[in-house]
Each structure stands twice: as structure tokens, then as C-alpha cells.
Amino acid sequence: MREQLAFAFEWQEGALPKSALLAVNCAFLLAGAGAWFAGRHDLSEWLWGAGTALTLVSLATQIGSSLFRGEFGLDLIAALAMGGALILGEYLAGIVIAMMFAGGEALEDFAQRRARHELTALLQRLPRTAACFTGAEFEEIAIEKIQVGDRILVRSGEMLPVDGRLKEGAAMLDESALTGEALPILHRSGEDLMSGSINPGNPFEMLATRTANESTYAGIARLVEAAKTAKAPMSRLADRYALGFLAVTLLLAAAAWLQSGQAARALAVLVIATPCPLILAVPVALISGVSRCASRGILVKGGGALEMLARAKTVMLDKTGTLTDGRARLLEIKVRGDRDPKDVLQMAASIDQGSRHVVACALVAAARERGLFLLPTSDLSELPGSGITGRVNGRQIAVGGWDFIVPRIDTDDFSNEIEIWIRREGTIAIAVVEDGVLAGAFLLADEVRPEAGTVLRQLREAGIQRIVLATGDRADIAESLASFLGIDSIVAEMKPEGKTRLVEREKASAAVMMVGDGVNDAPALAAADVGVAMGARGAAASAEAADVVILVDRLDRLVSAMHIAQRSRRIALQTVYAGMGLSVVGMVFAAFGYLAPIQGALVQEAIDVVAILNALRALGNPLRIGDEKKQLSQQELADLEAEHRNLMAVVDEIRHTSERIKHLPLAEVSERLAELDALLRERLLPHERHDDRVLYPLLRRRLGATHALAGMSRTHMEIRRQVHHLTSLRQAIAFAKPNREQLYEIQRLLHGLEAVVRLHFAQEEEIYRALEAD
């Protein structure tokens, strides 16, 4: 596969013929110049004429091939100019035109190669072999021979040959070529790994979950091939303009000839009109935009998809995996009054590590996120889809759904409370039994992405006029999302064919962008004007059907893709209008005899160089000078988000304490509150103080706004006030048992403090991501 793709790229880009043609023209031009200075004028004219004729034959072949395919372009003007130069004996002008044409082709080729750097780098890194365990030892085998379940050794510095799952321990992987993330990503035992990632650390073992042809990297390579071969509608726009521009050129050339009686003026007009920046700069600008997207972890299948992305006015969004995270995550824990929530979670996750069920994996992930070590287990027995039992530290444990748990417990007040508590819309409940006693339960749900609201607002600011939620979920769940996300229309309980019909209806009024990640989204992605697949964890079918694939699991990259696409389109149009305008001005000067053919050739060459260099601006960062200083680096953003993740255990403890004090003996309430008070003062308040005294002043200086983040500082004051109030209430009950009113006041305070801190963290992360640098 690697050799086939590499050959396809080399053949399509055609670097050798363009370079060879330019080299041949240089040789004829220099040889003719040498003959001229040696006094052999006849030989110099023959050499220049031969070089022009050779280029004309090559160009005529291209034009004939294009006409056979039904395409009509501006290369015809170049052919007329070279043919006219040969007929009129303007051999020097002819070879300069030939040089100009070949040089423009080579310059375009160079620009596109530079613009495609990120894409071609993927193919150059494709591995050929891998170390596979064959039963006795690891042996090097071709990656095509790797089967699902094979044990693979990934050594330091090697690329992961196929998709797999980390066998044990931890691995730090460089995924920058796939996702655009500059920082290495830490993966733990049991997590999925993408082929194409680089292992910069110690060797580790993984189990293959896909064959080479089915893996992430092979799919990306196929998408790269599609991105290389696609032709943009804007490039065809040049062909549509070609007939009109050719007519104007011929009329102006004929008028100049008839008015002056000098065929050289007509030739000069043709020379300046050749070749127009329409056929050079547009593809360069669009492919530069494709490359810019690739550096952000967004793979665009060519300039056509990029242009349509810039023109989209309606966005259709799938729910699961697009607006939501697509994975079950732990929301709440409720345990029996005398139990510690962390102990119950640790016990349940230890048992669940023996299951491959998606909910079990989510519970294990939640325990690891909270820094809990999983305990050794024995006597594991799983009823697929229902639950699992086993022993931990000599205790019999059962973990599963409510129907799986009920026969194993006796009914009491706590079990009745749990049965009501788990009936929450849009959640999954998992209960835990220890030695026949219900210990607690967990609520898990597929949460809305934290950046979803900001992304939808930014899409509207980028020109999106209508946002539609198209989902297979129930209408009540979809409406609950729309109620706070600001979605214009909701269509729920849809099947794949229904989504396709909806796309067709929306296309009747505006260009439609469909965003999804599942196999059921693939038909709608293919039917839309531009389909965008969330490819980090989405189905391969959706990535294959889509025009754009977001390789990093972040919805805000959709906004980045639109901004890049719109900027690339603006630059392409600016280049077209400026280049055509300059050519027309030069043609008028030539028609009045102010420019000779050779001078016209040099002027047009300068116009082409300026046009292509301007088109290459699409590769650059659009930030104004000084704006980059206002942004957060990816390292800074990662550090800030890591601080919040580390503090979530403290926020969870606020909730757990508010629940537990209802069940604790009154004498122990004060002790429990003292532990929470100490935890808040040791971890939460120092973090908020550091933000207020160090981080916020730094951000204000970068932004150049002394009052920026004033609202966030006000929230810090409220957090400190509530913690101080908690301390006062705790001290008030330190020497006497609290009454019901005091307990109610403490619980109300803890619920409010938890809500404020969670909202504050979410707001801060929104601000930090908005300041993230490219």
C-alpha cells in the first residue's frame, strides 16, 4: 500500500516533467545567448526557436488532452503567444514566454509541494514491519500479516503499526502527526492507541484491535490520496472565466493590430495575458488552506471541500459523539451513610476491570481519573450485558444494573432511595453489593461537550445562519439539549435514511454542512454539500464518507476549519481579481505600443510570481502582529486543565460530605466537616489565590485590558466567602450537637459551593480555550 500511494503522489504531481521542461528551456535560452554574443545570430535564433517549439508541442498536447476531457483553460492563450512569436520571428520573446510558462508551472508545483508538506509526511512515516509475539519470542513481520489480538512490541522511537490497546502500564505517545497536538499524550493500561503515533518513551506491549488496512493510519493515508487528487470548484471557476478572458484578449489583440498595423502589438497583448493567475494562484491558495487545516488535526479532502466549507450556511449536527462526548462518564455517586464513596468506587472498578462492557470500562476509567488503585480480584463471573461478580479482599462483590442487583439484596430504606434516585432521564445506573448489602450506586451519562455552547456561538459568528440537531434519540432528550444550546431546529428519532432526506431538504435553501461520527451518519455525510466526521473515535465509515475529518477529539476544531477555509477563499479571490486586473492594465499598455513582446513577457512573469506568493499567505497564521503574545501555548493550556482535573476530587468531596452528614451520628458531623474544611483550605483556596494573584494578572497583561476577568475574580471572592461561612458554621457546632436547622443550612451551603466551583471551572476553561494558540 505504501509503494502504491507513493507512486500515485509522484505521478500526479508530475515534478519531473515540469522540472525537466524548465531545465530544457534554460539550456536553450543560455545556449542561444552564448551564440548571440559569439556573433552567431542565426544559431541563437534557431536555438531559441527550437526551445519555443518544444514547449509549444508539450503545451499543445496538454490542451488537446484537456479538450478531450471537456475542459477549457487559459493555456490556449500561452499557445497562441508562442505560436505568434514563431510566426513573427520573435524568437527571443518566444523562448522567454516558454520560460515563463515552464517557470510558472514549476513555481506552482513548488508551492503546492510546500503546502502539502503535512499531508505527504504521513506517507513517508508509514511503517513496513512490526515486532509481533509468535508464541516463543518477538519476530519482525510485515504489518499486513498482523491479525486482531496479536501481541505487538513497540520500541522507543517506533511508530504504532496498527490500532491497538495498551496491554499494561502506561505509555506516552506523540500523536502530533494525527491530531495536531504538540504535546505527548499519556495512555494507561487498557486504553485504545492509534496507529501512526510515535513512541518517544520506553518500550511497551499492545494488543492489535484492527488489521493494518483497517487501522487509523491506513484510513488517513487513503484520505490523503483523496485530498491530493480532488479538484476544487474554484479551480473550475478559472476554466469558466477562460472563455470570456480569451475573447477579451483576442479582441484587444486584434484591435491593436488593426489600429497600428503592427502584429508585434497583438503579440505583446497575448504575451501579457499568459498565463493568468487564475490557473496558478487559486489551487495554491486552496491547497495551502488544506495544509493549514492538517497542522490543526483537520484532514480536508482537497480544495473543493475547503471551498464548500467556507460557503456553508446551514449546519446539521448529530448528537452522540458530536455534541456530546460519546462515552459514558461518571456523574454522581450515592453510597450508604457509613461508607466512603472512594472506597465503593475503588471496589466496583476493581471488579469491573474484568469486564469489557463499555459501562464497566467507564467506571474503571473514572476510578483511575481519581487516582484510585485497583485491587486484586478473584472468582470473577460475568453475566454479559447485566453484571459481574467476584471477590475483593475476601469480600463478595456484585456490580451491575438494577435488575442484576435486586435479587442479591434485602429491601430497606436505602435500597428504596436508590431505586428512585437512579430513575434519572438520560443516565445509566450501576449498583454495588458487598456481602449481600447494597453499598451504593453510580450514575453515568454521555455528557454534552464542555465547548459545545461556545462552538455553536462561534459558528454563527462565522456566518452560519441555521443550526439543526438531527438525532436518533428520543425527542425529549433532544429538546433538553436544545433548551440551553440555542439550536434552531430539532429532528429526533431519525434513521439513517431520514437524515439523508433531511439533508436534501435543507440543501434546497442553503449550502449544508453535516457533522457526525457514527456509521449511521455516513449516508448524510455523503449527501451534504460538505460532510465533517469526528474521526478521533468515530466510525471508519463516517470518515470515508465525509469531505472533512477532524482527527482530534475536539468540536472546536470545526470552527478552526471554517476560519481557515474562509480565509483561504478570500485570499484566492483577492489573488484572482488583482492578477486579472494587473494583466488587463498591462494588455492595454501593450495595445498602445508601450510594451514590446519581450517586455510584456517579463511584466507577466512578475505578475505571476506576485500572485502565487500572495496565495501562499493562506499557509500562514492570520494573527496580527502582537496577537500571538495574547495567546496561551498548548503547554500552558494543558497545565491549566490538569490543575482543574486534579481539583475535581475536592469538588466531589464537597458533594459526598453534604450527602454523608445526613446519615452520620451527630457527634461525627463536626469531625467530618473539619476534614472537608481543611481540604478546601489546603487545596482549593490556594489554587484560587494563585489564579487571582499570578494567572489573571498575566492574562490581563497579555490582553492589554486591566479589567479583563473581573467577573472571574468576583467568583473567587464568593468561593472564599462560602468557605469562610462553612468554617463559622463548623465552629458553631464544635461544642454542641447540631440541630436539624443547622444541618440543613450546612447542606444548603455545600450544595451551593459545589455548584459555584463547578461552574467557575467550566467558565475558566472556556476562556482558556478561547486564548489557545494555533
PDB file of C-alpha atoms in Angstrom, residues 323-462:
ATOM      1  CA  LEU A 323     -22.435  17.468  20.531  1.00  0.00           C
ATOM      2  CA  THR A 324     -21.841  15.004  23.347  1.00  0.00           C
ATOM      3  CA  ASP A 325     -18.647  13.234  24.325  1.00  0.00           C
ATOM      4  CA  GLY A 326     -19.903   9.897  23.024  1.00  0.00           C
ATOM      5  CA  ARG A 327     -18.758   7.980  26.096  1.00  0.00           C
ATOM      6  CA  ALA A 328     -20.404   7.190  29.406  1.00  0.00           C
ATOM      7  CA  ARG A 329     -18.833   9.245  32.199  1.00  0.00           C
ATOM      8  CA  LEU A 330     -19.399   9.108  35.942  1.00  0.00           C
ATOM      9  CA  LEU A 331     -21.736  11.900  37.060  1.00  0.00           C
ATOM     10  CA  GLU A 332     -22.692  11.112  40.652  1.00  0.00           C
ATOM     11  CA  ILE A 333     -22.068   8.617  43.421  1.00  0.00           C
ATOM     12  CA  LYS A 334     -24.542   7.773  46.170  1.00  0.00           C
ATOM     13  CA  VAL A 335     -23.424   5.458  48.973  1.00  0.00           C
ATOM     14  CA  ARG A 336     -24.786   4.132  52.227  1.00  0.00           C
ATOM     15  CA  GLY A 337     -24.265   6.637  55.011  1.00  0.00           C
ATOM     16  CA  ASP A 338     -21.390   4.825  56.715  1.00  0.00           C
ATOM     17  CA  ARG A 339     -19.418   4.232  53.525  1.00  0.00           C
ATOM     18  CA  ASP A 340     -16.728   6.344  51.812  1.00  0.00           C
ATOM     19  CA  PRO A 341     -17.606   6.990  48.118  1.00  0.00           C
ATOM     20  CA  LYS A 342     -13.981   6.491  47.080  1.00  0.00           C
ATOM     21  CA  ASP A 343     -13.860   3.060  48.702  1.00  0.00           C
ATOM     22  CA  VAL A 344     -17.065   1.982  46.975  1.00  0.00           C
ATOM     23  CA  LEU A 345     -15.819   3.243  43.588  1.00  0.00           C
ATOM     24  CA  GLN A 346     -12.460   1.512  44.079  1.00  0.00           C
ATOM     25  CA  MET A 347     -14.182  -1.763  44.954  1.00  0.00           C
ATOM     26  CA  ALA A 348     -16.583  -1.603  41.978  1.00  0.00           C
ATOM     27  CA  ALA A 349     -13.874  -0.615  39.485  1.00  0.00           C
ATOM     28  CA  SER A 350     -11.622  -3.407  40.702  1.00  0.00           C
ATOM     29  CA  ILE A 351     -14.320  -5.946  39.865  1.00  0.00           C
ATOM     30  CA  ASP A 352     -15.227  -4.199  36.578  1.00  0.00           C
ATOM     31  CA  GLN A 353     -11.672  -4.363  35.279  1.00  0.00           C
ATOM     32  CA  GLY A 354     -12.507  -7.981  34.467  1.00  0.00           C
ATOM     33  CA  SER A 355     -15.263  -6.905  32.055  1.00  0.00           C
ATOM     34  CA  ARG A 356     -15.066  -5.455  28.538  1.00  0.00           C
ATOM     35  CA  HIS A 357     -18.512  -3.861  28.726  1.00  0.00           C
ATOM     36  CA  VAL A 358     -18.434  -0.170  27.798  1.00  0.00           C
ATOM     37  CA  VAL A 359     -20.050   0.880  31.099  1.00  0.00           C
ATOM     38  CA  ALA A 360     -17.598  -1.213  33.085  1.00  0.00           C
ATOM     39  CA  CYS A 361     -14.726   0.421  31.213  1.00  0.00           C
ATOM     40  CA  ALA A 362     -16.196   3.845  32.023  1.00  0.00           C
ATOM     41  CA  LEU A 363     -16.281   3.006  35.730  1.00  0.00           C
ATOM     42  CA  VAL A 364     -12.676   1.799  35.637  1.00  0.00           C
ATOM     43  CA  ALA A 365     -11.657   4.998  33.849  1.00  0.00           C
ATOM     44  CA  ALA A 366     -13.450   7.098  36.490  1.00  0.00           C
ATOM     45  CA  ALA A 367     -11.515   5.363  39.272  1.00  0.00           C
ATOM     46  CA  ARG A 368      -8.201   5.933  37.524  1.00  0.00           C
ATOM     47  CA  GLU A 369      -9.003   9.600  36.873  1.00  0.00           C
ATOM     48  CA  ARG A 370      -9.442   9.992  40.642  1.00  0.00           C
ATOM     49  CA  GLY A 371      -6.104   8.373  41.368  1.00  0.00           C
ATOM     50  CA  LEU A 372      -7.546   5.180  42.854  1.00  0.00           C
ATOM     51  CA  PHE A 373      -5.523   1.972  42.633  1.00  0.00           C
ATOM     52  CA  LEU A 374      -7.429  -1.108  41.507  1.00  0.00           C
ATOM     53  CA  LEU A 375      -7.342  -4.036  43.901  1.00  0.00           C
ATOM     54  CA  PRO A 376      -6.598  -7.663  43.010  1.00  0.00           C
ATOM     55  CA  THR A 377      -9.694  -9.814  42.435  1.00  0.00           C
ATOM     56  CA  SER A 378     -10.623 -13.480  42.264  1.00  0.00           C
ATOM     57  CA  ASP A 379     -13.551 -15.763  41.326  1.00  0.00           C
ATOM     58  CA  LEU A 380     -14.821 -13.373  38.644  1.00  0.00           C
ATOM     59  CA  SER A 381     -18.040 -14.386  36.898  1.00  0.00           C
ATOM     60  CA  GLU A 382     -19.839 -12.182  34.369  1.00  0.00           C
ATOM     61  CA  LEU A 383     -23.371 -12.311  33.022  1.00  0.00           C
ATOM     62  CA  PRO A 384     -22.841 -10.472  29.688  1.00  0.00           C
ATOM     63  CA  GLY A 385     -24.777  -7.234  29.466  1.00  0.00           C
ATOM     64  CA  SER A 386     -26.073  -7.455  33.039  1.00  0.00           C
ATOM     65  CA  GLY A 387     -23.319  -7.513  35.641  1.00  0.00           C
ATOM     66  CA  ILE A 388     -20.266  -9.168  37.161  1.00  0.00           C
ATOM     67  CA  THR A 389     -19.426 -10.783  40.499  1.00  0.00           C
ATOM     68  CA  GLY A 390     -16.157 -11.572  42.243  1.00  0.00           C
ATOM     69  CA  ARG A 391     -14.146 -11.314  45.443  1.00  0.00           C
ATOM     70  CA  VAL A 392     -12.045  -8.367  46.662  1.00  0.00           C
ATOM     71  CA  ASN A 393     -10.057  -8.666  49.903  1.00  0.00           C
ATOM     72  CA  GLY A 394     -12.172 -11.666  50.902  1.00  0.00           C
ATOM     73  CA  ARG A 395     -15.494  -9.855  50.355  1.00  0.00           C
ATOM     74  CA  GLN A 396     -18.123 -10.995  47.846  1.00  0.00           C
ATOM     75  CA  ILE A 397     -18.885  -8.122  45.437  1.00  0.00           C
ATOM     76  CA  ALA A 398     -21.538  -7.753  42.731  1.00  0.00           C
ATOM     77  CA  VAL A 399     -21.580  -4.848  40.251  1.00  0.00           C
ATOM     78  CA  GLY A 400     -24.250  -4.304  37.585  1.00  0.00           C
ATOM     79  CA  GLY A 401     -27.617  -2.925  36.586  1.00  0.00           C
ATOM     80  CA  TRP A 402     -30.519  -2.661  38.999  1.00  0.00           C
ATOM     81  CA  ASP A 403     -32.251  -5.823  37.753  1.00  0.00           C
ATOM     82  CA  PHE A 404     -28.998  -7.748  38.243  1.00  0.00           C
ATOM     83  CA  ILE A 405     -28.553  -6.402  41.794  1.00  0.00           C
ATOM     84  CA  VAL A 406     -32.100  -6.621  43.250  1.00  0.00           C
ATOM     85  CA  PRO A 407     -32.157 -10.438  43.745  1.00  0.00           C
ATOM     86  CA  ARG A 408     -28.912 -10.171  45.720  1.00  0.00           C
ATOM     87  CA  ILE A 409     -30.077  -7.674  48.387  1.00  0.00           C
ATOM     88  CA  ASP A 410     -32.739  -7.244  51.022  1.00  0.00           C
ATOM     89  CA  THR A 411     -35.084  -4.278  50.608  1.00  0.00           C
ATOM     90  CA  ASP A 412     -34.545  -1.418  53.060  1.00  0.00           C
ATOM     91  CA  ASP A 413     -34.875   2.368  53.146  1.00  0.00           C
ATOM     92  CA  PHE A 414     -31.556   2.889  51.368  1.00  0.00           C
ATOM     93  CA  SER A 415     -32.403   0.500  48.524  1.00  0.00           C
ATOM     94  CA  ASN A 416     -35.759   2.250  48.070  1.00  0.00           C
ATOM     95  CA  GLU A 417     -33.969   5.584  47.974  1.00  0.00           C
ATOM     96  CA  ILE A 418     -31.507   4.294  45.370  1.00  0.00           C
ATOM     97  CA  GLU A 419     -34.304   2.831  43.234  1.00  0.00           C
ATOM     98  CA  ILE A 420     -35.890   6.281  42.979  1.00  0.00           C
ATOM     99  CA  TRP A 421     -32.536   8.069  42.594  1.00  0.00           C
ATOM    100  CA  ILE A 422     -31.445   6.057  39.560  1.00  0.00           C
ATOM    101  CA  ARG A 423     -34.577   6.963  37.556  1.00  0.00           C
ATOM    102  CA  ARG A 424     -32.987   9.999  36.024  1.00  0.00           C
ATOM    103  CA  GLU A 425     -33.569  10.769  32.339  1.00  0.00           C
ATOM    104  CA  GLY A 426     -30.644  10.077  30.012  1.00  0.00           C
ATOM    105  CA  THR A 427     -28.465   8.253  32.563  1.00  0.00           C
ATOM    106  CA  ILE A 428     -27.209   4.727  33.195  1.00  0.00           C
ATOM    107  CA  ALA A 429     -27.234   3.347  36.743  1.00  0.00           C
ATOM    108  CA  ILE A 430     -24.774   0.834  38.188  1.00  0.00           C
ATOM    109  CA  ALA A 431     -25.235  -0.551  41.701  1.00  0.00           C
ATOM    110  CA  VAL A 432     -22.712  -2.245  44.028  1.00  0.00           C
ATOM    111  CA  VAL A 433     -23.407  -5.004  46.550  1.00  0.00           C
ATOM    112  CA  GLU A 434     -20.933  -6.023  49.258  1.00  0.00           C
ATOM    113  CA  ASP A 435     -21.620  -9.292  51.072  1.00  0.00           C
ATOM    114  CA  GLY A 436     -25.341  -9.065  50.334  1.00  0.00           C
ATOM    115  CA  VAL A 437     -25.701  -5.417  51.377  1.00  0.00           C
ATOM    116  CA  LEU A 438     -26.277  -2.578  48.914  1.00  0.00           C
ATOM    117  CA  ALA A 439     -23.189  -0.364  49.293  1.00  0.00           C
ATOM    118  CA  GLY A 440     -24.071   2.343  46.764  1.00  0.00           C
ATOM    119  CA  ALA A 441     -24.767   3.229  43.155  1.00  0.00           C
ATOM    120  CA  PHE A 442     -23.329   5.292  40.313  1.00  0.00           C
ATOM    121  CA  LEU A 443     -24.993   7.431  37.670  1.00  0.00           C
ATOM    122  CA  LEU A 444     -23.235   7.637  34.307  1.00  0.00           C
ATOM    123  CA  ALA A 445     -24.209   9.632  31.229  1.00  0.00           C
ATOM    124  CA  ASP A 446     -22.964  10.832  27.865  1.00  0.00           C
ATOM    125  CA  GLU A 447     -22.376  14.477  28.740  1.00  0.00           C
ATOM    126  CA  VAL A 448     -22.553  17.477  26.432  1.00  0.00           C
ATOM    127  CA  ARG A 449     -19.084  18.562  25.380  1.00  0.00           C
ATOM    128  CA  PRO A 450     -17.958  21.487  27.546  1.00  0.00           C
ATOM    129  CA  GLU A 451     -17.077  23.535  24.464  1.00  0.00           C
ATOM    130  CA  ALA A 452     -20.387  22.875  22.643  1.00  0.00           C
ATOM    131  CA  GLY A 453     -22.075  26.192  23.547  1.00  0.00           C
ATOM    132  CA  THR A 454     -19.066  28.255  22.566  1.00  0.00           C
ATOM    133  CA  VAL A 455     -18.659  26.350  19.292  1.00  0.00           C
ATOM    134  CA  LEU A 456     -22.268  26.980  18.251  1.00  0.00           C
ATOM    135  CA  ARG A 457     -21.920  30.687  19.057  1.00  0.00           C
ATOM    136  CA  GLN A 458     -18.695  30.918  17.063  1.00  0.00           C
ATOM    137  CA  LEU A 459     -20.287  29.098  14.120  1.00  0.00           C
ATOM    138  CA  ARG A 460     -22.964  31.792  13.962  1.00  0.00           C
ATOM    139  CA  GLU A 461     -20.269  34.474  14.119  1.00  0.00           C
ATOM    140  CA  ALA A 462     -18.526  32.711  11.200  1.00  0.00           C
TER     141      ALA A 462
END
